[in-house]
Every structure is written in C-alpha cells, then in structure tokens.
CSV table of C-alpha atoms (C1' of nucleotides) in Angstrom, one decimal:
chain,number,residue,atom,x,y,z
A,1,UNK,CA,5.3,-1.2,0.4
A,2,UNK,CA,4.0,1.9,-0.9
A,3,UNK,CA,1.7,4.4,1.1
A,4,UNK,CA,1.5,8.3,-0.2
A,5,UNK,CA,5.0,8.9,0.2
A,6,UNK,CA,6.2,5.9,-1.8
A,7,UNK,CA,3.9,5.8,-4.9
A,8,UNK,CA,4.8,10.1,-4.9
A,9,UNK,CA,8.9,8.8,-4.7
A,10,UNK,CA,8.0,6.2,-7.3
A,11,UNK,CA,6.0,8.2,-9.4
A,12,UNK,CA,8.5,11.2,-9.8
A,13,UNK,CA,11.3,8.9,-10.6
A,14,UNK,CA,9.2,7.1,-13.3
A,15,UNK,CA,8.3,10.4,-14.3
A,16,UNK,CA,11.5,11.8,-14.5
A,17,UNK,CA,12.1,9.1,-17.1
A,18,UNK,CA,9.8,8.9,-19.2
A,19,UNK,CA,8.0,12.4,-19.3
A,20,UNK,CA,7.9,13.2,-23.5
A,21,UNK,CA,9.0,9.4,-24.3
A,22,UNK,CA,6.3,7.7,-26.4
A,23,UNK,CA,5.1,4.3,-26.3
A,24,UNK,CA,6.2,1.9,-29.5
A,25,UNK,CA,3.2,-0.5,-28.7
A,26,UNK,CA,5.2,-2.8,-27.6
A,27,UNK,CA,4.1,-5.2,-24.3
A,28,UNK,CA,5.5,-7.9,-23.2
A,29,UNK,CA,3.5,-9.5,-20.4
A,30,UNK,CA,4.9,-12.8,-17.7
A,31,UNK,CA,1.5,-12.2,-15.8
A,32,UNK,CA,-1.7,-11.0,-17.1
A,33,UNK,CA,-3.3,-10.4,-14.5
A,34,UNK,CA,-1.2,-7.2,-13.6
A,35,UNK,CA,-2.8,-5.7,-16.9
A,36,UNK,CA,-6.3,-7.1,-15.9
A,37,UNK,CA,-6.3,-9.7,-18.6
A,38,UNK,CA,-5.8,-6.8,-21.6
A,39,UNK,CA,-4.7,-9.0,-24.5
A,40,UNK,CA,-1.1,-7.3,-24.9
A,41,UNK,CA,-1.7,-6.8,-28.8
A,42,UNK,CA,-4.7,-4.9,-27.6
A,43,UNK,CA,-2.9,-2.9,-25.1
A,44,UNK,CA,-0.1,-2.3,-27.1
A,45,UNK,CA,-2.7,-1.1,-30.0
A,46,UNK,CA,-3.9,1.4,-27.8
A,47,UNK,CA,-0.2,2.9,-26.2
A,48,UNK,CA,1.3,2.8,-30.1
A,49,UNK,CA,2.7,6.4,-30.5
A,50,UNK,CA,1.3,7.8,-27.3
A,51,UNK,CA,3.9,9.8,-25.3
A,52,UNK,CA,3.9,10.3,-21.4
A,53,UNK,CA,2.9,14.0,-20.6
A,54,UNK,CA,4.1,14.5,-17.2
A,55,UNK,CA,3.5,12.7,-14.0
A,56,UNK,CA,0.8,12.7,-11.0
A,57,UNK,CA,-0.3,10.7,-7.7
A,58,UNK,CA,-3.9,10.0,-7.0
A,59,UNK,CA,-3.9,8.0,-3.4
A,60,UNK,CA,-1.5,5.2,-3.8
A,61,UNK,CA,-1.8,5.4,-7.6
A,62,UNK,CA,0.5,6.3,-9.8
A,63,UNK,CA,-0.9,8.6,-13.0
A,64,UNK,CA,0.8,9.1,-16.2
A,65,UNK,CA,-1.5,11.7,-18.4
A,66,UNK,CA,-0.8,10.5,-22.4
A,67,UNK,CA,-1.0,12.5,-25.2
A,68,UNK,CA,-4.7,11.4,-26.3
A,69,UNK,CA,-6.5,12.3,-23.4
A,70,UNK,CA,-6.3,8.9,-22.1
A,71,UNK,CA,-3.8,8.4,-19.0
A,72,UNK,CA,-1.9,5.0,-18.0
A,73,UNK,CA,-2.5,4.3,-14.4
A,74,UNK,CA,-0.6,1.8,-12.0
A,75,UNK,CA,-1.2,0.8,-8.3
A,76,UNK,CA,1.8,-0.5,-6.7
A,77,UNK,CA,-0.1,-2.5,-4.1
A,78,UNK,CA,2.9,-4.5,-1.7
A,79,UNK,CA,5.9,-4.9,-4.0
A,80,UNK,CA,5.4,-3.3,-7.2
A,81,UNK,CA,8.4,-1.1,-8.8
A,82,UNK,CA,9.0,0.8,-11.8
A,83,UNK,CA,12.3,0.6,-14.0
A,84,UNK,CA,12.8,2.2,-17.4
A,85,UNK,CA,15.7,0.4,-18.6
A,86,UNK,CA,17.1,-0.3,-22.1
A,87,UNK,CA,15.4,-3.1,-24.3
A,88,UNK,CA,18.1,-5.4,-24.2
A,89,UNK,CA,18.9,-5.6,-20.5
A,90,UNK,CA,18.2,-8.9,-19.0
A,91,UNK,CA,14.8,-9.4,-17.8
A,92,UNK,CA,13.9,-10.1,-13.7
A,93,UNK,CA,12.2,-13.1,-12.5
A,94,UNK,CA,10.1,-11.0,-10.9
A,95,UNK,CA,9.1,-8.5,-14.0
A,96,UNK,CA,5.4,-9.1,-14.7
A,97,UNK,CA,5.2,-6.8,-17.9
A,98,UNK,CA,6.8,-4.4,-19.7
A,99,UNK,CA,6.7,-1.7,-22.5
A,100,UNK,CA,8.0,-0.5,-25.4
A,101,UNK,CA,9.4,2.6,-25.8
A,102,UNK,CA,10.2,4.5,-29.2
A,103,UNK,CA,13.8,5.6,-27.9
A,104,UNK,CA,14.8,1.6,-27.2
A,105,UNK,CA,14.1,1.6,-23.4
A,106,UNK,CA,11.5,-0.4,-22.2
A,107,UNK,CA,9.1,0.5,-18.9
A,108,UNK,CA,9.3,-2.9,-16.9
A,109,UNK,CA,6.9,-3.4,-13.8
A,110,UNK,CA,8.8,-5.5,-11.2
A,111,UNK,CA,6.3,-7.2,-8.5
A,112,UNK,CA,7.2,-10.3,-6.3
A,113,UNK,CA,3.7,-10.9,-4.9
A,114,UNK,CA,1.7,-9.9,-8.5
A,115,UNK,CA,-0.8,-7.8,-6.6
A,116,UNK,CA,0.3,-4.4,-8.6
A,117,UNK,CA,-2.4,-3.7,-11.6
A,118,UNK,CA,-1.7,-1.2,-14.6
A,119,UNK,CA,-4.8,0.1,-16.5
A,120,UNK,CA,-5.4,2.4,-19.4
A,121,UNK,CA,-8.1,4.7,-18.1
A,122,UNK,CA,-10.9,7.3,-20.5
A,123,UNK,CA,-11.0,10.4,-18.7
A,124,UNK,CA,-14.6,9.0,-17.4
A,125,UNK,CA,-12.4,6.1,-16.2
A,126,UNK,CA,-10.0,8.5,-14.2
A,127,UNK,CA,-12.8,10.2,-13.0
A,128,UNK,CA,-14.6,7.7,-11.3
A,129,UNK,CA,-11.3,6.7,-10.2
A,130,UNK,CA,-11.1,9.7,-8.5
A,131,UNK,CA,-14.6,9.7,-7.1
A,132,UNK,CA,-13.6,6.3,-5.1
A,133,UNK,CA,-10.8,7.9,-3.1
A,134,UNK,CA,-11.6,10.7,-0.3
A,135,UNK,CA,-9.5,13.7,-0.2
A,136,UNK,CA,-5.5,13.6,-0.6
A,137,UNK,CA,-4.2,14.6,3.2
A,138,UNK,CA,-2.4,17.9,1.8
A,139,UNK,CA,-6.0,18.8,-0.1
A,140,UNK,CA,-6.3,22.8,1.3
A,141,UNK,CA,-10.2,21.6,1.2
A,142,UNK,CA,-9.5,19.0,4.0
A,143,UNK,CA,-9.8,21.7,7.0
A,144,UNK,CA,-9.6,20.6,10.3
A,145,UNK,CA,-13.5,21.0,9.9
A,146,UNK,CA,-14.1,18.9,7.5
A,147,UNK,CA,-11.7,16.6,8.6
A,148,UNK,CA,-13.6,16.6,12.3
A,149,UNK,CA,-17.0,15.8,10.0
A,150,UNK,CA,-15.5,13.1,8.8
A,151,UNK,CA,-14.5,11.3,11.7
A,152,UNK,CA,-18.3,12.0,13.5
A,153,UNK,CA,-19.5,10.1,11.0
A,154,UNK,CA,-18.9,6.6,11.8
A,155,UNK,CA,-18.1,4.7,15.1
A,156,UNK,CA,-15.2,2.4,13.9
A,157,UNK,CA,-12.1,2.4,15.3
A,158,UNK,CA,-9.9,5.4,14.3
A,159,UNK,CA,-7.2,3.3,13.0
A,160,UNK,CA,-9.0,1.2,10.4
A,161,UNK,CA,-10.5,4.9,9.3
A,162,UNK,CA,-7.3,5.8,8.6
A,163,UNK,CA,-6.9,3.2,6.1
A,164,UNK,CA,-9.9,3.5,4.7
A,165,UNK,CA,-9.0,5.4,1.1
A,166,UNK,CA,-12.4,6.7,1.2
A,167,UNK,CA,-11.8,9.1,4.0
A,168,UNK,CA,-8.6,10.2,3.4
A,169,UNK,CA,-6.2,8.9,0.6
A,170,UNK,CA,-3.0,7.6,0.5
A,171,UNK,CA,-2.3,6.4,4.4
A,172,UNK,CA,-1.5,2.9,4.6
A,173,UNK,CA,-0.5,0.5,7.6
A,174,UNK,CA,3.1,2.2,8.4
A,175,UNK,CA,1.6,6.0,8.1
A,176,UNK,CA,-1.5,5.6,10.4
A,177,UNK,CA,0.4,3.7,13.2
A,178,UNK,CA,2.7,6.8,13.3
A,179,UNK,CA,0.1,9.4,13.1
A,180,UNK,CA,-1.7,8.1,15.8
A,181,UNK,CA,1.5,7.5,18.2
A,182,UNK,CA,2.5,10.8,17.4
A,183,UNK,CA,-0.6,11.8,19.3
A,184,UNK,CA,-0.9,9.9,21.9
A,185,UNK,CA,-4.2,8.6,20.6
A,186,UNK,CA,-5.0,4.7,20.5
A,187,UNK,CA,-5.6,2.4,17.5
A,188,UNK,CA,-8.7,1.1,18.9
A,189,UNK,CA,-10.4,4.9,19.6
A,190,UNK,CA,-13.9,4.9,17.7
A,191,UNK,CA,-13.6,8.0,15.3
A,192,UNK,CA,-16.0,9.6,16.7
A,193,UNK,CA,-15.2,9.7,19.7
A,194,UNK,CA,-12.2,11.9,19.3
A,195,UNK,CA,-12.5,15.9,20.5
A,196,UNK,CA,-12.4,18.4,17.2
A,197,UNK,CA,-9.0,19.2,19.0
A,198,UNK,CA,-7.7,15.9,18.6
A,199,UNK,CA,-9.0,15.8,15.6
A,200,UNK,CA,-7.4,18.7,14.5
A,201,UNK,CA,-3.7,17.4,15.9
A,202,UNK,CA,-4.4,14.3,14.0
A,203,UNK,CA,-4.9,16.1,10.3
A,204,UNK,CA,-1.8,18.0,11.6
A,205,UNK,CA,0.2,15.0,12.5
A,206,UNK,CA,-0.7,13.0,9.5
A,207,UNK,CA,0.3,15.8,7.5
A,208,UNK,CA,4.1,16.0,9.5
A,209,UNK,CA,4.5,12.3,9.5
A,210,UNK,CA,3.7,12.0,5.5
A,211,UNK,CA,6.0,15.3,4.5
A,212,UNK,CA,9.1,14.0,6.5
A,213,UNK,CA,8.6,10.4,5.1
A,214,UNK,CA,8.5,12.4,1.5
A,215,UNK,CA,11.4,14.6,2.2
A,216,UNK,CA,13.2,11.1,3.2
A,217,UNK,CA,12.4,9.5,-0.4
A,218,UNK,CA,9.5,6.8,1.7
A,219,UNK,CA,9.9,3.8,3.8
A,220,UNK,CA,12.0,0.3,2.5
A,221,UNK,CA,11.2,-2.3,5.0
A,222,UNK,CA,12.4,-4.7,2.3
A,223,UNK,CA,10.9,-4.3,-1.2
A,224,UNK,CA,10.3,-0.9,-1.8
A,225,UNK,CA,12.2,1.0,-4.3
A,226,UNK,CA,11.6,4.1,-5.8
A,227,UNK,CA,11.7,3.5,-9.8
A,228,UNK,CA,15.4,4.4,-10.1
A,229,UNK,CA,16.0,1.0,-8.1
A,230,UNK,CA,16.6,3.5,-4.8
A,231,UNK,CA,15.5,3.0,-1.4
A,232,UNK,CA,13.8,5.4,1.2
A,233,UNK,CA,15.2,6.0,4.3
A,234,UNK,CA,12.2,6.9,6.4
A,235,UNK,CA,12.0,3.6,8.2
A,236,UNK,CA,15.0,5.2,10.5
A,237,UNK,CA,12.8,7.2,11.7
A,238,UNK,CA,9.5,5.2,12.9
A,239,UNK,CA,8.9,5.9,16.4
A,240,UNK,CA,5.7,3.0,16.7
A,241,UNK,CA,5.5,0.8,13.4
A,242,UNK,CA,7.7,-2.2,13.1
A,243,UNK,CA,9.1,-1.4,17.3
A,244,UNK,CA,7.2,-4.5,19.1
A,245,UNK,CA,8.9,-4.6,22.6
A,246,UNK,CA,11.5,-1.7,22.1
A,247,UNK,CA,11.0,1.8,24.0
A,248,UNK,CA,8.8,4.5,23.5
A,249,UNK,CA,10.9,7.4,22.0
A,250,UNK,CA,8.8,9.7,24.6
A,251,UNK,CA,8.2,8.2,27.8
A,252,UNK,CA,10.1,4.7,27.6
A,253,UNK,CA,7.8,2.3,27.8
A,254,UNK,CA,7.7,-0.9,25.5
A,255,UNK,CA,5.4,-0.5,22.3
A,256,UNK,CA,3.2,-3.0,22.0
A,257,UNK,CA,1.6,-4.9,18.6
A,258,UNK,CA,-2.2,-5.9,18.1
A,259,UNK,CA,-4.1,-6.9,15.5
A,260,UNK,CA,-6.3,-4.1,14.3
A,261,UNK,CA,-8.6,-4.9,10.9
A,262,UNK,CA,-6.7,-8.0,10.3
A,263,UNK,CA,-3.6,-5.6,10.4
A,264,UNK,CA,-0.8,-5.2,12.7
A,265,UNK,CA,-0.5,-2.3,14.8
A,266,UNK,CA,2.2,-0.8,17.0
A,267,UNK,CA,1.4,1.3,19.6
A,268,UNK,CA,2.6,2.8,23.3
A,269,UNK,CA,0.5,1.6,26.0
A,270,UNK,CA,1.2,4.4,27.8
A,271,UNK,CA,1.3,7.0,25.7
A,272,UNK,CA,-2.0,6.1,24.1
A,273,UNK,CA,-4.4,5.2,26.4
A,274,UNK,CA,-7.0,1.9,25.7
A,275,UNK,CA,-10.3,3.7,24.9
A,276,UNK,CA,-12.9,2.9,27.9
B,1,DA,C1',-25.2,0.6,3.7
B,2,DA,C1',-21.6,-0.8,6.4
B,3,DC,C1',-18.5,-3.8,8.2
B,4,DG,C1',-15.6,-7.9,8.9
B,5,DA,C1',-13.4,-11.9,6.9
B,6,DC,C1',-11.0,-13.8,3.3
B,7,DA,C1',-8.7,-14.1,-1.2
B,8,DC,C1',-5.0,-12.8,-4.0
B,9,DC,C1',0.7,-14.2,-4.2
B,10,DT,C1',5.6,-14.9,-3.1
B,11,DG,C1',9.3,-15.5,-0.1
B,12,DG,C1',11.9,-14.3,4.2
B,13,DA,C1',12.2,-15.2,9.2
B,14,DG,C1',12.0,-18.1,13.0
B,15,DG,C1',10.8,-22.4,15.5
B,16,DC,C1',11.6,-27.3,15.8
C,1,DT,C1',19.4,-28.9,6.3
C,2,DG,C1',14.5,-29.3,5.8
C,3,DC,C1',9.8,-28.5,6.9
C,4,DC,C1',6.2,-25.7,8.7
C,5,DT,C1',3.9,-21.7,10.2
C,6,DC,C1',3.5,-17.0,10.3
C,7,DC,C1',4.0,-12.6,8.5
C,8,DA,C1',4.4,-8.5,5.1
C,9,DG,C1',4.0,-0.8,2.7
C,10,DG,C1',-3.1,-3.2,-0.1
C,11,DT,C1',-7.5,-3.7,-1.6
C,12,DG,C1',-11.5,-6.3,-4.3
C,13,DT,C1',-15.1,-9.2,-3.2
C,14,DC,C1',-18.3,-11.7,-0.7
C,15,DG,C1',-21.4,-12.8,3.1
C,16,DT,C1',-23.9,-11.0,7.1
DNA sequence: AACGACACCTGGAGGC
DNA sequence: TGCCTCCAGGTGTCGT
C-alpha cells in the first residue's frame, strides 16, 4: 500500500491519537515476526511509562519520538494499518500485535500479508536508519543539481532508480509510474541518460504527483487505510498506474504494462518513447 | 560494489 | 462450486 503519501496519511492519524499517551507495557503479539522476534515481556519492559512525543515520517517509515530518547518505529510494507482503539474492542484476524496504553486504548497493528515490522530504535539505531535512505523528495537540499548527480551516477533504468530508497526516499511502484508518465519519459530510460532538463521536470513532477496524492489523504487500491480506518482517494486520479489498455489522458493512446525490476509498470507508448 | 532474482505472506480475481 | 495460477502500495538477503 503505502508510498510517502500513505505512511505521512498514516502517521498523522496515528499521531493525532496517541501524541502525549503513554505506553502501560502492555503487548500482545499474534505474529512475532512483526516485532522482529522481541520477546513481548521484553518489549513491553522497555515501552512501560514511555509516552509518544509527537509524530514523524522517514521514507516509508513511520517515527514516533518517546519520551526517553528512544523512538518506536514501524514500516507499513503492503498492508500494514494503525488503529488505536479501546482495550476491550474485539480483536481482527488480521491484528499481528498490539499495545497497551495507560488511558485503556490499545495501539493495534493490522497487516494481512505480515510483511509490516515495528522496532524500538537508540538514537544510534534511528540514525543509521536514516543514513540507509537517500534524501526525502521535498528535502530543500535535493536541488535539481543534486538530483541531476544523482541520476549520472548509474546506468540502470530510471524506473527501478526511482524505487531505489537510497536515491530518493519514499516513492514506491504507484508514485514512480506517475512521475514518469507525467513526463513523457519511459520506464526503461537508463538514469543517466536523461538531459539535466529532464531531470529537473522529473524532481518537479515527483514533487506534484506526491503533494496532490497527500492533499488527497494517499492511494487505497484495496488495503490501505490511514490509521483512523479511512481511505485515500488518490487512486481517482492515476493517469498511468493500474490503466493497462485504457486511454492516455493526453494523447489517447492505450497505456501499456511491462515488467520493470520484477515490478509492474504502466506506461503510454506514445507519450514516452522506448529508449534507443 | 552493484545488480538481479527470489523470499517473505495472504487473499482476491479470473480462467477453466 | 472448486481448483489453480497470477497478482498486489515493499524490501531483506543471497548469489553472481
């Protein structure tokens, strides 16, 4: 589900919850790999009178600085959601753990496919979390210079860059596709092959397309929800992703799907011409 | 070092 | 209806 757009949707509505509550220590776990294995008496040991300070987004995580110094992180991967409900609501089949809090609510984490993780990070730990991701796309010190840099530096196709956290954080499948359709340039360009003009469009366009998905509270294709149990409404809007065979919103022509890095990708064959 | 392939999971959709 | 195959907002790991 979740690309920039979504784990920023998610995280302010988890945020908006739980900001000042503190954690009873608590944790009730269905599948322990979502907590890396972290005995939950141990967990809970450790989030035991902690309280939530506020609410952030690093790439596609979700970051929850706690009073201690120590900050409770969570990737949502393909289905993970957030709901702070109270303790004695019914559980879901598809909760995987959930915690304690010191006002009678609990924090459940909701994942059908149990690829979402939740960690307790050391500010080292956050750091070198950090350090792994490239720069967010709204970063003031991503300039269409750097940006241009960045895409010189390797040969592979533009699309895969796009998804590489590394490079730029927080663009998943749905966000590059439309990025690059809005323009005109193909999935399978190598990076560096791309003028520092087109270059420059791209930052811009990645940078439209991820601000009007925000405005629209992100993309549901089918599991997403923010962490009030809402959806997004962006997917009205996609003018490449998820259209196979139906018309180019600029010139008409059918969009076609290929498999790009084992991942599929929608694009106009007119409008974005094959690389030669 | 960099890159591609595969693993990790569940369940919905579509073909037969 | 039932079975089977394919596919999905992501990324960690492993082999080349």
């Amino acid at each position: 589900m979740p690309e920039l757009p979504e784990v920023e949707q998610a995280a302010r509505t988890l945020g908006a919850q739980i900001s000042g509550a503190t954690f009873d220590g608590t944790v009730r776990v269905a599948w322990s790999r979502t907590i890396h294995e972290v005995p939950s008496d141990v967990l809970g040991a450790q989030l035991a009178g902690l309280s939530v300070q506020g609410w952030q987004r690093r790439a596609k995580w979700i970051v929850l600085p706690l009073s201690n110094g120590m900050t409770f992180v969570a990737h949502l991967r393909m289905t993970g959601r957030f709901a702070v409900l109270p303790r004695d609501n019914a559980d879901d089949a598809q909760q995987r753990v959930a915690f304690g809090l010191t006002d009678g609510r609990e924090v459940r984490f909701i994942d059908q496919r149990k690829f979402g993780r939740i960690r307790l990070l050391s500010a080292p730990e956050l750091a070198t979390l950090d350090a792994d991701h490239g720069p967010e796309p709204f970063d003031p010190s991503l300039t269409p210079a750097t940006w241009y840099t960045t895409l010189q530096s390797t040969s592979r196709v533009i699309k895969t860059v796009l998804l590489d956290q590394s490079r730029i954080a927080g663009i998943g499948n749905i966000y590059a596709d439309e990025s690059l359709h809005r323009v005109s340039v193909h999935p399978l360009k190598p990076a560096n092959t791309l003028s520092k003009k087109k270059a420059t469009e791209l930052l811009a366009a990645i940078r439209a397309v991820l601000r009007q998905a925000i405005d629209n509270g992100g993309s549901t294709l089918r599991d997403y929800r923010d962490s009030y149990g809402a959806k997004g409404t962006q997917q009205d809007n996609f003018q490449a992703y998820g259209r196979t065979d139906q018309p180019c919103g600029r010139c008409g022509t059918a969009i076609e799907k290929i498999t790009v890095g084992q991942r599929g990708t929608h694009f106009c064959p007119y409008c974005q011409k094959a690389p030669r």
